[in-house]
Short mmCIF file of C-alpha atoms in Angstrom, two decimals:
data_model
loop_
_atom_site.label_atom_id
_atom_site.label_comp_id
_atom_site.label_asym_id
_atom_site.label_seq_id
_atom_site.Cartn_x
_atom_site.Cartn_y
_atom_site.Cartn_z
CA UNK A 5 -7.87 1.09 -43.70
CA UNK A 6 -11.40 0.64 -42.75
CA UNK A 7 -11.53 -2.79 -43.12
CA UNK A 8 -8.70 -3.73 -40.89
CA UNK A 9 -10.68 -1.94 -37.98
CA UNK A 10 -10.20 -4.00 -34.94
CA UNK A 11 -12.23 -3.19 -31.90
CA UNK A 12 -11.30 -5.00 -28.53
CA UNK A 13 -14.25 -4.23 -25.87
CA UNK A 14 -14.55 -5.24 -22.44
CA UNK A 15 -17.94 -4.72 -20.57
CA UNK A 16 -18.79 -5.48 -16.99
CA UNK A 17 -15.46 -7.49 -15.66
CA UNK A 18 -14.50 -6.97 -12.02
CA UNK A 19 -11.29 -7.04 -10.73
CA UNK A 20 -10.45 -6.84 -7.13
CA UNK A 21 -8.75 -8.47 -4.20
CA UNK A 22 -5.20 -9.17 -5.76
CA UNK A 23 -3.18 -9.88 -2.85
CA UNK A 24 0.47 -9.07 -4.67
CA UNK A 25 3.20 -6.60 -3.40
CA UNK A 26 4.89 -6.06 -7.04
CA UNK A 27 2.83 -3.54 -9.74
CA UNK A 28 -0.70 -3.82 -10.24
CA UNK A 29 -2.90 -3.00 -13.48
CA UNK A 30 -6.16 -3.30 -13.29
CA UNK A 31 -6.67 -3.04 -17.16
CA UNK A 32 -3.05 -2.88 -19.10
CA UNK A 33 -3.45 -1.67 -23.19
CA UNK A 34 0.41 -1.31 -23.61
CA UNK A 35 0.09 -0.85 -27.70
CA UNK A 36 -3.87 -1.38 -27.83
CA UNK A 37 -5.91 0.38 -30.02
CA UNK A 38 -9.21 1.06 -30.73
CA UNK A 39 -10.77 -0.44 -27.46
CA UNK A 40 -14.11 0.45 -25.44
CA UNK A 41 -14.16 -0.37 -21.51
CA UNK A 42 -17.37 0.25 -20.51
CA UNK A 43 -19.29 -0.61 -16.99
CA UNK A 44 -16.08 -2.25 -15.23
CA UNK A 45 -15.50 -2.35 -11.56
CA UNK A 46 -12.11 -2.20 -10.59
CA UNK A 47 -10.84 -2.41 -6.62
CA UNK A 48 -7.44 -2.12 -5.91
CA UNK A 49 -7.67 -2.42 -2.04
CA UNK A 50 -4.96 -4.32 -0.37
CA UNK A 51 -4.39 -1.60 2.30
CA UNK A 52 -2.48 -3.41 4.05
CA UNK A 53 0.57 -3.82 1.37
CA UNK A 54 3.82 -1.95 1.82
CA UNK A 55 4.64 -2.73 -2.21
CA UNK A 56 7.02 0.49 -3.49
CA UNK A 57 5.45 -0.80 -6.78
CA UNK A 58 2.84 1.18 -8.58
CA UNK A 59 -1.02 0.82 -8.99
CA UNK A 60 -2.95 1.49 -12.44
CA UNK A 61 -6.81 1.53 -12.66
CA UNK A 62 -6.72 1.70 -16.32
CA UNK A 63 -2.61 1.93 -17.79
CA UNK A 64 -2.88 2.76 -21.73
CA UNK A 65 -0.43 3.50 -24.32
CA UNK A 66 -1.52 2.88 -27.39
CA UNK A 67 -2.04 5.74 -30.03
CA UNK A 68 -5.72 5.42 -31.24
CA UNK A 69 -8.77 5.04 -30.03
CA UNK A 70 -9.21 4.52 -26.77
CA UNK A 71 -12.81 5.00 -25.07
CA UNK A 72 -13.16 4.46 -21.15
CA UNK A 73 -16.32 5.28 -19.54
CA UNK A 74 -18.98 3.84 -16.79
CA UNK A 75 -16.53 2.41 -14.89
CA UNK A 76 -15.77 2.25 -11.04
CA UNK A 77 -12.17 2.55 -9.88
CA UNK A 78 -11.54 2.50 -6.35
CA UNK A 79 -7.87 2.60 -5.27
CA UNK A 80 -7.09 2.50 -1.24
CA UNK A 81 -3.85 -0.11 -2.00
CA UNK A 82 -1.11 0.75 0.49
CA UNK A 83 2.58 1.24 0.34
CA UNK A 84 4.66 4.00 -1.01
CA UNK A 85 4.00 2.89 -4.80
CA UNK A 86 2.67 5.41 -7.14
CA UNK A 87 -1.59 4.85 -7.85
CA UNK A 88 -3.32 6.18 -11.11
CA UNK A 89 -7.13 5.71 -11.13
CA UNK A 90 -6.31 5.76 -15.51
CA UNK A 91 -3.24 6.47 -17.27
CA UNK A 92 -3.06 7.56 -20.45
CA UNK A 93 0.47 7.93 -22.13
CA UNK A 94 -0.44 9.03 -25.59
CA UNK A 95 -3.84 11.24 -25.24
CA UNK A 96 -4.35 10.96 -28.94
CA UNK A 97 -8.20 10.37 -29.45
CA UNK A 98 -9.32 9.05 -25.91
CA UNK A 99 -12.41 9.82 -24.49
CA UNK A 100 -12.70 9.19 -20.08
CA UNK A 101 -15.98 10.34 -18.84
CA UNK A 102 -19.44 9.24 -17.08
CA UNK A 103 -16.77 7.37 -13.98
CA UNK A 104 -16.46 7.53 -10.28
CA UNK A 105 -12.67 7.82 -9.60
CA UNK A 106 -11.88 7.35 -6.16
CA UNK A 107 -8.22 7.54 -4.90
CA UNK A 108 -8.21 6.74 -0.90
CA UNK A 109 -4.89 5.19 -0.83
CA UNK A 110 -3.07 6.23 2.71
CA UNK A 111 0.21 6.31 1.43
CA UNK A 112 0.86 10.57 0.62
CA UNK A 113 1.70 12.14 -2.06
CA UNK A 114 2.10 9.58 -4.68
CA UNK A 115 -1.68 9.07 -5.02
CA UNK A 116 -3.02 10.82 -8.70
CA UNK A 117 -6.57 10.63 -10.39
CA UNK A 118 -4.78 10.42 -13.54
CA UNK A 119 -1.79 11.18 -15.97
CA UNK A 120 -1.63 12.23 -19.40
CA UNK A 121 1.95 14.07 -19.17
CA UNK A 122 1.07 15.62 -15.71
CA UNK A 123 -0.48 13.59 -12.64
CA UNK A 124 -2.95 15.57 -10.68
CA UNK A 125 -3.85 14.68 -7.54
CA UNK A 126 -7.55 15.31 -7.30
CA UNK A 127 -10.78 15.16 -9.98
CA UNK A 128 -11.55 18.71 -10.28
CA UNK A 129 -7.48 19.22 -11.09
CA UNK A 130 -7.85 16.15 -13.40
CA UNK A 131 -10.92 17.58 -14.92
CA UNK A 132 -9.26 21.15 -15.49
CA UNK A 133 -5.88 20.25 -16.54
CA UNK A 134 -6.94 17.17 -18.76
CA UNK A 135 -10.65 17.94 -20.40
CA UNK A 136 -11.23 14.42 -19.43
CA UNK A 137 -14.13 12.88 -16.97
CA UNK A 138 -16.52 16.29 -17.37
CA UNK A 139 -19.51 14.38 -16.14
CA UNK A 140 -17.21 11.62 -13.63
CA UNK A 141 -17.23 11.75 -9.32
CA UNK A 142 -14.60 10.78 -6.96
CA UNK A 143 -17.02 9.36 -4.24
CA UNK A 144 -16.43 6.18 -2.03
CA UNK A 145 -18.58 3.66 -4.29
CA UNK A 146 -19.36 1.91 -0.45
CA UNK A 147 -19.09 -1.50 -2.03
CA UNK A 148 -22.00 -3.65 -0.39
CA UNK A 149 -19.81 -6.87 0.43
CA UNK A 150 -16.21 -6.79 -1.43
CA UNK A 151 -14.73 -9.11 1.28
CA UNK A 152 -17.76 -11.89 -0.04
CA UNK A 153 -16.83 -10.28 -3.47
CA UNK A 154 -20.12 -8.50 -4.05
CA UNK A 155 -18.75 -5.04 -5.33
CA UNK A 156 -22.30 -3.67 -6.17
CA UNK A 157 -22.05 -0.04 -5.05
CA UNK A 158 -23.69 0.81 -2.10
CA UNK A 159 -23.30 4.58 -2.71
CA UNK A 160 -26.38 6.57 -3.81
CA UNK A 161 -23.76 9.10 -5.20
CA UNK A 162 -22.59 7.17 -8.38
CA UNK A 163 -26.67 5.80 -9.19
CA UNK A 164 -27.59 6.90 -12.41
CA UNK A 165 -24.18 8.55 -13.12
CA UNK A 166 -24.03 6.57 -16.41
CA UNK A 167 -24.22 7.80 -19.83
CA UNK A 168 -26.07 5.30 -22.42
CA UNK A 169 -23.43 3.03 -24.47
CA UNK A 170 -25.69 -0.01 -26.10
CA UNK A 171 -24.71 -2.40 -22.91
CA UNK A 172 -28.24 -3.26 -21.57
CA UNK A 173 -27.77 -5.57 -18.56
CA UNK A 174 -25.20 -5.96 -15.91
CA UNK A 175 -22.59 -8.72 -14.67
CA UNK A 176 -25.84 -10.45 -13.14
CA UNK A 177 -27.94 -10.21 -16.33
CA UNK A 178 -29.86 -7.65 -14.99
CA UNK A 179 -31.36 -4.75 -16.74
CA UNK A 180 -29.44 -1.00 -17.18
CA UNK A 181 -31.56 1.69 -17.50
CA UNK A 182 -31.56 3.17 -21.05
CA UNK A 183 -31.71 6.54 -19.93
CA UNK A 184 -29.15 6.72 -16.88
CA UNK A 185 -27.39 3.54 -16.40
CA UNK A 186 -25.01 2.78 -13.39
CA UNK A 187 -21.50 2.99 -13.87
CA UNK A 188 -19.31 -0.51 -13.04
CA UNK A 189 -20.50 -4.10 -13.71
CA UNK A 190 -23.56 -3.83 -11.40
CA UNK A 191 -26.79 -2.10 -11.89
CA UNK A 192 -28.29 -0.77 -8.43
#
């Protein structure tokens, strides 16, 4: 029903710096529907954590409607714990594109760009076995101060990487380009 339509969007937050050892979700939609996340920055980097608990970028499970693009997730959290950049248990009408995804967690094999029924490990396998994140990168974003939490990207590989959405300014109020925004909650 049309008219029952809810739409829950979240532009331009950034989450980093959680200092926890038990799992982390950087964006949790257990049963969420019909949802847009659009220029976030999210920064999972406690490298220095021996948690056995996992990491999520993005953890979804809802059935309809889910839409995550221009976003930054950088994951370099340590420990033995399983790390998704996004996870997507039902794959039913989501769209992922237009984000850098960068996995440089330490911790071996448990490290995945994303799941949706398998977990590969890098982009282009996420890319090829997934359809998902066409236009995305997996490049350091070189955040210019994160430990003065200033996670503008410092990285000239994810400028412009954006795809137009209707959000015209950043986390600062600045203006996005209309053309080629940034990706994350900061405009260079």
């Amino acid at each position: 029903n049309p008219s029952r339509f809810l739409a829950h969007q979240f532009f331009f937050f950034v989450i980093s710096d959680i200092d926890f050892n038990g799992t982390i979700y950087g964006f949790y939609m257990s049963g969420s529907d019909y949802w847009q996340a659009y220029h976030n920055t999210i920064s999972l980097d406690q490298t220095g954590s021996t948690s056995t608990s996992a990491t999520y970028g993005f953890y979804c499970t809802g059935t309809l409607a889910k839409d995550v693009q221009n976003n930054i997730v950088s994951i370099s959290r340590g420990g033995t714990g399983s790390k998704y950049c996004v996870y997507f248990s039902n794959t039913t009408n989501v769209i992922s594109n237009y984000n850098d995804l960068y996995m440089n967690a330490a911790s071996g094999p448990n490290t995945y760009v994303g799941y949706n029924g398998t977990a590969p490990t890098t982009l282009a396998l996420w890319q090829n076995n997934s359809g998902y994140d066409a236009n995305s990168v997996s490049v350091d974003p070189l955040f210019v101060a994160p430990g003065s939490f200033d996670y503008t990207p410092g990285s000239g590989l994810v400028n412009d990487l954006g795809t137009p959405l209707g959000v015209t300014s950043d986390i600062n109020g600045l203006l996005r380009s209309l053309t080629s925004p940034d990706p994350g909650a900061y405009e260079f």
